[in-house]
Amino acid sequence: MHHNPFTTMRSLKLAEGCKGTQVYALNPPPGGGVGDKLLQHLQDHLRVNSIRSKSSRTYHQSSLLLPYGLPVTDLLEPQIDPSLRFPDLVEKMAEVYRRVAASTNLERSGAFLEQCAVFRGLSDPKLFRRSLRSSRQHAVDVHAKVVLSSWLRFERREDELIGTCSMDCCGRNLECPKASLVPGYDPVTVYDPCRCSGSNGVAECSTSDEAFAFAFEYDMSFCIGDEEVRCVRYKIASLSRPFEAMLYGGFRETKLGTISFTQNGVSVEGMRAAEVFSRTKRLDEFPPHVVLDLLKLANRFCCDELKSCCDTHLARLVSTLDEAMVLIEYGLEESAYLLVAACLQVFLRELPSSMHNPNVIKIFCSVEGRERLASLGHASFALYFFLSQIAMEDDMKSNTTVMILERLVECAVESWEKQLAYHQLGVVMLERKEYKDAQRAFNTAVEAGHLYSLVGVARSKFKRDHRYSAYKIINSLISDHKAATGWMHQERSLYCSGKEKLLDLDTATELDPTLTFPYKFRAVALVEENQFNAAISELNKVLGFKASPDCLEMRAWVSIGKEDYEGALKDIRALLTLEPNFMMFNGKIHGDHMVELLRPLAHQRNQADCWMQLFDHWSSVDDIGSLAVVHDMLAHDPGNSLLRFRQSLLLLRLNCQKAAMRSLRLARNHSKLKHERLVYEGWILYDTGHREEALAKAEESISIQRSFEVFFLKAYALADSTLDPKSSEYVIQLLEEALRCPSDALRKGQALNNLGSVYVDCDKLDLAADCYTNALNIKHTRAHQGLARVYHLKNQRKAAYDEMTKLIEKAQNNASAYEKRSEYCDREMAQSDLSLATELDPLRTYPYRYRAAVLMDDHKENEAIEELSKAISFKPDLQLLHLRAAFYDSMGEGASAIKDCEAALCIDPSHADTLDLYHKARETNATDQK
């Protein structure tokens, strides 16, 4: 398999200069009233929960830092995921794949939308975005195109980019606001460049040559008040059947030269415009209010062509929220489908800010508003699915969120739609402490087939003091499933106590190590036994592979309890990088306030000290520590775009893409130089799946100024594919250009590391070794791995093993190093290293695949399947599913092989090896059934 030198994350980059020293101090509060009150609160809390006593000095300090005391196990409970979850995710993914494959052109967009809902609950946002793009690609009607293209734009959060307009086009039909208003099924050209620069997208009514070829003789008039509008009788008659009947159907008006139109609600301007349109079929010379009059006339006299042209023309004019607010009322009143679509598009592309506009809320949230939209085909499940995600993210407990979810329920038709709508409504009602309504919604979701909603039913009962009833529900769920999931045992632990509770939590971690609640509960239980260091160690287990805000908060909480203020400050800074508005201590205190309280108790550093500390954290592969330092530096220099950029790279390394994109947008917004902004915009595009557009941004930036970052971006984007020798040479040239440009040591270390990887792929091992050695000389610790690979390719296996050992000794996060070292030793030592890698980071899939392959070699097929199934149950990875499908196929279990192939193809429908295996397994299975 081809080795991509750029698959490892782009790494941290440091700016060259250091800002001046600026130290902040916190003034102590005047008087002792507040402190005494907090002290009493803390003492009461400690007494009730039997937590260790402290000296009066420590009490006073803790009363400021822990006004609500230390966490207690009785108050802990896991959040219910608002997304769809399944006892057998692989089966569900296979089912969705089959639905997509069997769907017609008209059904395919909806099938991909269901896939979106399934992927929404997974950790990889790229899967969701890819399904959303596919849903938009196969959309047929204008409404679906408007909703899905707006949703795609929202996923990039372009609303946060300063200087951009909501109706700006990204350059592709996929998200073009004008292309979205063109009806019809056209999946082939959806990724092509749009025609914004050449046309207005929505086709204007054409003008025939005949319209100007003849001079028309006016042979009749319409009299409106004191005004007379001269017309050509047969041209007016051609507008509609009613006009034809009036003028040629034997009625009184047939013989009249002047017809009174005063009582028909048509303005003089409107009638004159109708006369012009009857001859020219054009509207572009009329102001909007006249076209609106024409629209009314068209509706009144059934002028279909005129109405369509008015609808199209007005839709082209909508570009601002104010315009949309005015025109949507006309559109709804006059049943103008395209005009309403254009107005909706503005509302959606202005999200999330438009969600706070009371007029927009009335249209989306009220029963009457939904019914008016539905009358024109503009109230869909997709629309309210999109709105519900924004509303829940903005404020889970708000009335707006409840109303949007109620409208979502009304739009739900298919079973999966009902499952999602009622489950989300249940989650919101539970948050609002409306437990009866929550239970009712969860029950309806269960009836629709969503078994995970039983968790909500049980929780609602538990909140109403029906603990045993809650226990029975989850216990029955576990009994009914041979392969119980981690979330089932996690939930049951809430309703039992003692050893049974701890056993359920341990089982939950064994089945799904990504669940954070069991780690938190065990840590708090240890705190209650005064075992603070053990509690920190428990939380370190999960934070070693998952940068979870709630676990960072818990570790900071415990650190304050053990008076490790430096450690607490580090975790809170990292936490605020992930979620800037995080409220700590059960939502009581803002994280920023805790930073202010802790800062005087921690070591004070100026900007130069921070740069040195950041260098040390980077060299020791301590990403959480690096995040904390960058957060500290940004507190002194919030407008530093280079720091924001480096922050985004760290977040990407930690697989925190949402936070990384926010940092990238801030970097772009704070940059004062156009060529820098273009680089950041390029990274935003690249990280959201727009590779070609990212390369275009890089080219534009190079045309302004050559810089390290732009050449690095271009090399990285180009290397994101299988490189032929010619392409590899070009990537080498780009990286060499980058290294010639000014940059800091850490960033150059990354470029040298990547350059070494390309040299390895080109079989230039000596040049690769030089790159890795130079990188190590400037403390780019990860270069040990590249150098080990060179030694291995030179058949120096012992040297390769020793090189990886050096990395293990230096790196704080070293799961990947253990994994890589396993390639350079015998089987027994490899098994040991891979066991350590899994213990440190259970999300790494290679160790499971290796162990499964060894078991298959030893003819232990069932054990091999079980090894893969362990990981698949909490991480349905493409490679794991493909390997298990191959194992099933070799064992003659065709149905299981087919199911795993379908689940894998749901993740990547173009994966060639899986497609080959899938076709083979289906043919074999069909033959066996004959």
Coordinates of N, CA and C in Angstrom, one line a residue, residues 308-427:
S308 N -44.7 32.3 -13.8 CA -43.4 31.7 -13.7 C -42.3 32.7 -13.9
C309 N -42.5 33.6 -14.9 CA -41.4 34.6 -15.1 C -41.3 35.6 -14.0
C310 N -42.5 36.0 -13.4 CA -42.4 36.9 -12.3 C -41.7 36.2 -11.1
D311 N -42.1 35.0 -10.8 CA -41.5 34.2 -9.8 C -40.0 34.1 -9.9
T312 N -39.6 33.7 -11.1 CA -38.1 33.6 -11.4 C -37.4 35.0 -11.2
H313 N -38.0 36.0 -11.8 CA -37.4 37.3 -11.7 C -37.3 37.8 -10.3
L314 N -38.3 37.7 -9.5 CA -38.2 38.1 -8.1 C -37.3 37.3 -7.3
A315 N -37.2 36.0 -7.6 CA -36.2 35.2 -6.9 C -34.8 35.6 -7.1
R316 N -34.5 36.1 -8.3 CA -33.2 36.6 -8.6 C -32.8 37.9 -7.8
L317 N -33.8 38.6 -7.3 CA -33.6 39.9 -6.7 C -33.3 39.7 -5.2
V318 N -33.6 38.6 -4.6 CA -33.5 38.4 -3.1 C -32.0 38.2 -2.7
S319 N -31.5 39.1 -1.9 CA -30.1 38.9 -1.5 C -29.8 39.3 -0.1
T320 N -30.7 40.0 0.6 CA -30.5 40.4 2.0 C -31.6 39.9 2.8
L321 N -31.4 39.9 4.1 CA -32.4 39.4 5.1 C -33.6 40.3 5.1
D322 N -33.4 41.6 5.0 CA -34.5 42.6 4.9 C -35.4 42.3 3.7
E323 N -34.7 42.2 2.6 CA -35.5 41.9 1.3 C -36.3 40.6 1.4
A324 N -35.6 39.6 2.0 CA -36.3 38.3 2.2 C -37.5 38.4 3.1
M325 N -37.4 39.2 4.2 CA -38.5 39.3 5.1 C -39.7 39.9 4.4
V326 N -39.5 40.9 3.5 CA -40.6 41.5 2.9 C -41.2 40.6 1.8
L327 N -40.3 40.1 1.0 CA -40.7 39.3 -0.2 C -41.3 38.0 0.1
I328 N -41.0 37.4 1.2 CA -41.5 36.1 1.5 C -43.0 36.1 1.8
E329 N -43.5 37.2 2.3 CA -44.9 37.4 2.5 C -45.7 37.5 1.2
Y330 N -45.1 38.2 0.2 CA -45.7 38.2 -1.1 C -45.7 36.8 -1.7
G331 N -44.5 36.2 -1.6 CA -44.4 34.8 -2.1 C -45.4 33.8 -1.6
L332 N -45.6 33.9 -0.3 CA -46.5 32.9 0.4 C -48.0 33.3 0.0
E333 N -48.2 34.6 -0.1 CA -49.6 35.0 -0.5 C -49.9 34.7 -1.9
E334 N -48.9 34.8 -2.8 CA -49.2 34.6 -4.2 C -48.7 33.2 -4.7
S335 N -48.4 32.3 -3.8 CA -47.9 31.0 -4.1 C -46.8 31.0 -5.1
A336 N -45.8 31.8 -4.8 CA -44.6 31.9 -5.7 C -43.5 31.0 -5.2
Y337 N -43.4 29.8 -5.7 CA -42.5 28.8 -5.2 C -41.1 29.2 -5.2
L338 N -40.6 29.7 -6.3 CA -39.2 30.1 -6.4 C -38.9 31.3 -5.5
L339 N -39.8 32.2 -5.4 CA -39.5 33.4 -4.6 C -39.4 33.0 -3.1
V340 N -40.3 32.1 -2.7 CA -40.2 31.7 -1.3 C -38.9 30.9 -1.1
A341 N -38.6 30.1 -2.0 CA -37.3 29.3 -1.9 C -36.1 30.3 -1.8
A342 N -36.1 31.4 -2.6 CA -35.0 32.3 -2.5 C -35.0 33.0 -1.2
C343 N -36.1 33.3 -0.6 CA -36.2 34.0 0.7 C -35.7 33.0 1.8
L344 N -36.2 31.8 1.7 CA -35.7 30.8 2.7 C -34.2 30.6 2.6
Q345 N -33.7 30.6 1.4 CA -32.2 30.5 1.2 C -31.5 31.6 2.0
V346 N -32.0 32.8 1.9 CA -31.3 33.9 2.6 C -31.4 33.6 4.1
F347 N -32.6 33.2 4.6 CA -32.7 32.9 6.1 C -31.7 31.8 6.5
L348 N -31.6 30.8 5.7 CA -30.8 29.7 6.0 C -29.3 30.0 5.9
R349 N -28.9 30.8 5.0 CA -27.5 31.2 4.8 C -27.1 32.2 5.8
E350 N -28.1 32.8 6.5 CA -27.8 33.8 7.5 C -27.7 33.1 8.9
L351 N -28.0 31.8 9.0 CA -27.9 31.2 10.2 C -26.5 31.2 10.8
P352 N -26.3 31.2 12.1 CA -27.3 31.1 13.1 C -27.9 32.4 13.6
S353 N -27.4 33.5 13.0 CA -27.9 34.8 13.5 C -29.4 35.0 13.2
S354 N -29.8 34.6 12.0 CA -31.2 34.8 11.7 C -32.2 34.0 12.6
M355 N -31.7 33.0 13.3 CA -32.5 32.3 14.3 C -33.0 33.2 15.4
H356 N -32.3 34.3 15.6 CA -32.7 35.3 16.7 C -33.6 36.4 16.2
N357 N -34.0 36.3 14.9 CA -34.9 37.3 14.3 C -36.3 36.9 14.6
P358 N -37.1 37.6 15.3 CA -38.5 37.2 15.7 C -39.3 36.9 14.5
N359 N -39.2 37.6 13.4 CA -39.9 37.3 12.2 C -39.6 36.0 11.5
V360 N -38.3 35.7 11.5 CA -37.8 34.4 11.0 C -38.3 33.3 11.9
I361 N -38.3 33.5 13.2 CA -38.7 32.5 14.2 C -40.2 32.2 13.9
K362 N -41.0 33.3 13.7 CA -42.4 33.1 13.5 C -42.7 32.2 12.3
I363 N -41.9 32.4 11.2 CA -42.1 31.6 10.0 C -41.7 30.2 10.2
F364 N -40.6 30.0 10.9 CA -40.1 28.6 11.0 C -40.8 27.8 12.2
C365 N -41.1 28.5 13.3 CA -41.5 27.8 14.5 C -43.0 27.7 14.7
S366 N -43.7 28.6 14.2 CA -45.2 28.6 14.5 C -45.8 27.5 13.7
V367 N -47.0 27.0 14.2 CA -47.7 26.0 13.4 C -48.2 26.6 12.1
E368 N -48.7 27.9 12.2 CA -49.2 28.6 11.0 C -48.1 28.8 10.0
G369 N -46.9 29.1 10.5 CA -45.8 29.3 9.6 C -45.4 28.1 8.8
R370 N -45.4 27.0 9.6 CA -45.0 25.7 8.9 C -46.1 25.3 7.9
E371 N -47.4 25.5 8.2 CA -48.5 25.2 7.3 C -48.4 26.0 6.0
R372 N -48.1 27.3 6.2 CA -47.9 28.2 5.0 C -46.8 27.7 4.1
L373 N -45.7 27.4 4.8 CA -44.5 26.8 4.0 C -44.9 25.5 3.3
A374 N -45.6 24.7 4.1 CA -46.0 23.4 3.5 C -46.9 23.5 2.3
S375 N -47.7 24.5 2.3 CA -48.7 24.7 1.2 C -47.9 24.9 -0.1
L376 N -46.7 25.3 0.0 CA -45.9 25.5 -1.3 C -44.8 24.5 -1.4
G377 N -44.8 23.5 -0.5 CA -43.7 22.5 -0.6 C -42.4 22.9 0.0
H378 N -42.5 23.8 1.0 CA -41.2 24.3 1.6 C -41.1 24.0 3.1
A379 N -41.9 23.0 3.5 CA -41.7 22.5 4.9 C -41.4 21.1 4.9
S380 N -40.1 20.8 5.0 CA -39.6 19.4 4.8 C -38.9 18.9 6.1
F381 N -38.8 17.6 6.2 CA -38.0 17.1 7.3 C -36.6 17.6 7.3
A382 N -36.0 17.7 6.0 CA -34.6 18.1 5.9 C -34.5 19.5 6.5
L383 N -35.4 20.4 6.2 CA -35.4 21.8 6.7 C -35.3 21.8 8.2
Y384 N -36.2 21.1 8.8 CA -36.3 21.2 10.3 C -35.2 20.3 11.0
F385 N -34.7 19.3 10.3 CA -33.5 18.6 10.8 C -32.4 19.6 10.9
F386 N -32.2 20.3 9.8 CA -31.1 21.3 9.8 C -31.3 22.4 10.9
L387 N -32.5 22.9 11.0 CA -32.8 23.9 12.0 C -32.6 23.4 13.4
S388 N -33.0 22.1 13.6 CA -33.0 21.5 15.0 C -31.5 21.4 15.4
Q389 N -30.6 21.1 14.5 CA -29.2 21.0 14.9 C -28.6 22.3 15.4
I390 N -29.0 23.4 14.7 CA -28.6 24.7 15.1 C -29.2 25.2 16.4
A391 N -30.5 24.9 16.5 CA -31.2 25.4 17.7 C -30.7 24.6 19.0
M392 N -30.4 23.3 18.9 CA -30.0 22.6 20.0 C -28.5 23.0 20.4
E393 N -27.8 23.3 19.4 CA -26.4 23.8 19.7 C -26.4 25.2 20.3
D394 N -27.4 26.0 19.9 CA -27.4 27.4 20.4 C -28.0 27.4 21.9
D395 N -29.1 26.7 22.1 CA -29.7 26.7 23.4 C -30.6 25.5 23.5
M396 N -30.1 24.5 24.2 CA -30.9 23.2 24.3 C -32.3 23.4 24.9
K397 N -32.3 24.3 25.9 CA -33.6 24.4 26.7 C -34.5 25.5 26.2
S398 N -34.2 26.2 25.2 CA -35.1 27.4 24.8 C -36.4 26.9 24.2
N399 N -37.4 27.8 24.3 CA -38.7 27.6 23.7 C -38.6 27.4 22.1
T400 N -37.6 28.2 21.6 CA -37.4 28.1 20.1 C -37.0 26.7 19.7
T401 N -36.1 26.1 20.5 CA -35.7 24.7 20.2 C -36.9 23.8 20.3
V402 N -37.7 23.9 21.3 CA -38.8 23.0 21.5 C -39.8 23.2 20.3
M403 N -40.1 24.4 19.9 CA -41.0 24.6 18.8 C -40.5 24.0 17.5
I404 N -39.2 24.2 17.2 CA -38.6 23.7 16.0 C -38.7 22.1 16.0
L405 N -38.4 21.5 17.2 CA -38.5 20.1 17.2 C -40.0 19.6 17.1
E406 N -40.9 20.4 17.6 CA -42.3 20.0 17.4 C -42.7 20.1 15.9
R407 N -42.1 21.0 15.2 CA -42.3 21.1 13.7 C -41.6 19.9 13.0
L408 N -40.4 19.6 13.5 CA -39.7 18.4 13.0 C -40.6 17.1 13.1
V409 N -41.2 17.0 14.3 CA -42.1 15.8 14.5 C -43.2 15.8 13.5
E410 N -43.8 17.0 13.2 CA -44.9 17.1 12.3 C -44.5 16.7 10.9
C411 N -43.2 17.0 10.5 CA -42.7 16.7 9.2 C -42.2 15.2 9.1
A412 N -42.1 14.5 10.2 CA -41.5 13.1 10.1 C -42.5 12.2 9.5
V413 N -42.1 11.4 8.5 CA -42.9 10.4 7.9 C -42.3 9.0 8.0
E414 N -41.1 8.9 7.5 CA -40.4 7.6 7.6 C -40.1 7.3 9.0
S415 N -39.8 6.0 9.3 CA -39.6 5.5 10.6 C -38.3 6.2 11.2
W416 N -37.3 6.3 10.4 CA -36.0 6.9 10.9 C -36.2 8.3 11.3
E417 N -37.1 9.0 10.5 CA -37.4 10.4 10.8 C -38.1 10.6 12.1
K418 N -39.1 9.7 12.4 CA -39.8 9.7 13.6 C -38.9 9.4 14.8
Q419 N -38.0 8.4 14.6 CA -37.0 8.1 15.6 C -36.2 9.3 16.0
L420 N -35.7 9.9 15.1 CA -34.8 11.1 15.3 C -35.6 12.2 15.9
A421 N -36.7 12.6 15.4 CA -37.5 13.7 15.8 C -37.9 13.6 17.3
Y422 N -38.5 12.4 17.6 CA -39.0 12.2 18.9 C -37.9 12.0 19.9
H423 N -36.8 11.4 19.5 CA -35.7 11.2 20.4 C -35.1 12.6 20.8
Q424 N -34.9 13.5 19.8 CA -34.3 14.8 20.1 C -35.3 15.6 21.0
L425 N -36.6 15.5 20.7 CA -37.5 16.2 21.5 C -37.5 15.7 23.0
G426 N -37.3 14.4 23.1 CA -37.2 13.8 24.5 C -35.9 14.3 25.2
V427 N -34.8 14.4 24.5 CA -33.6 14.9 25.1 C -33.8 16.4 25.6

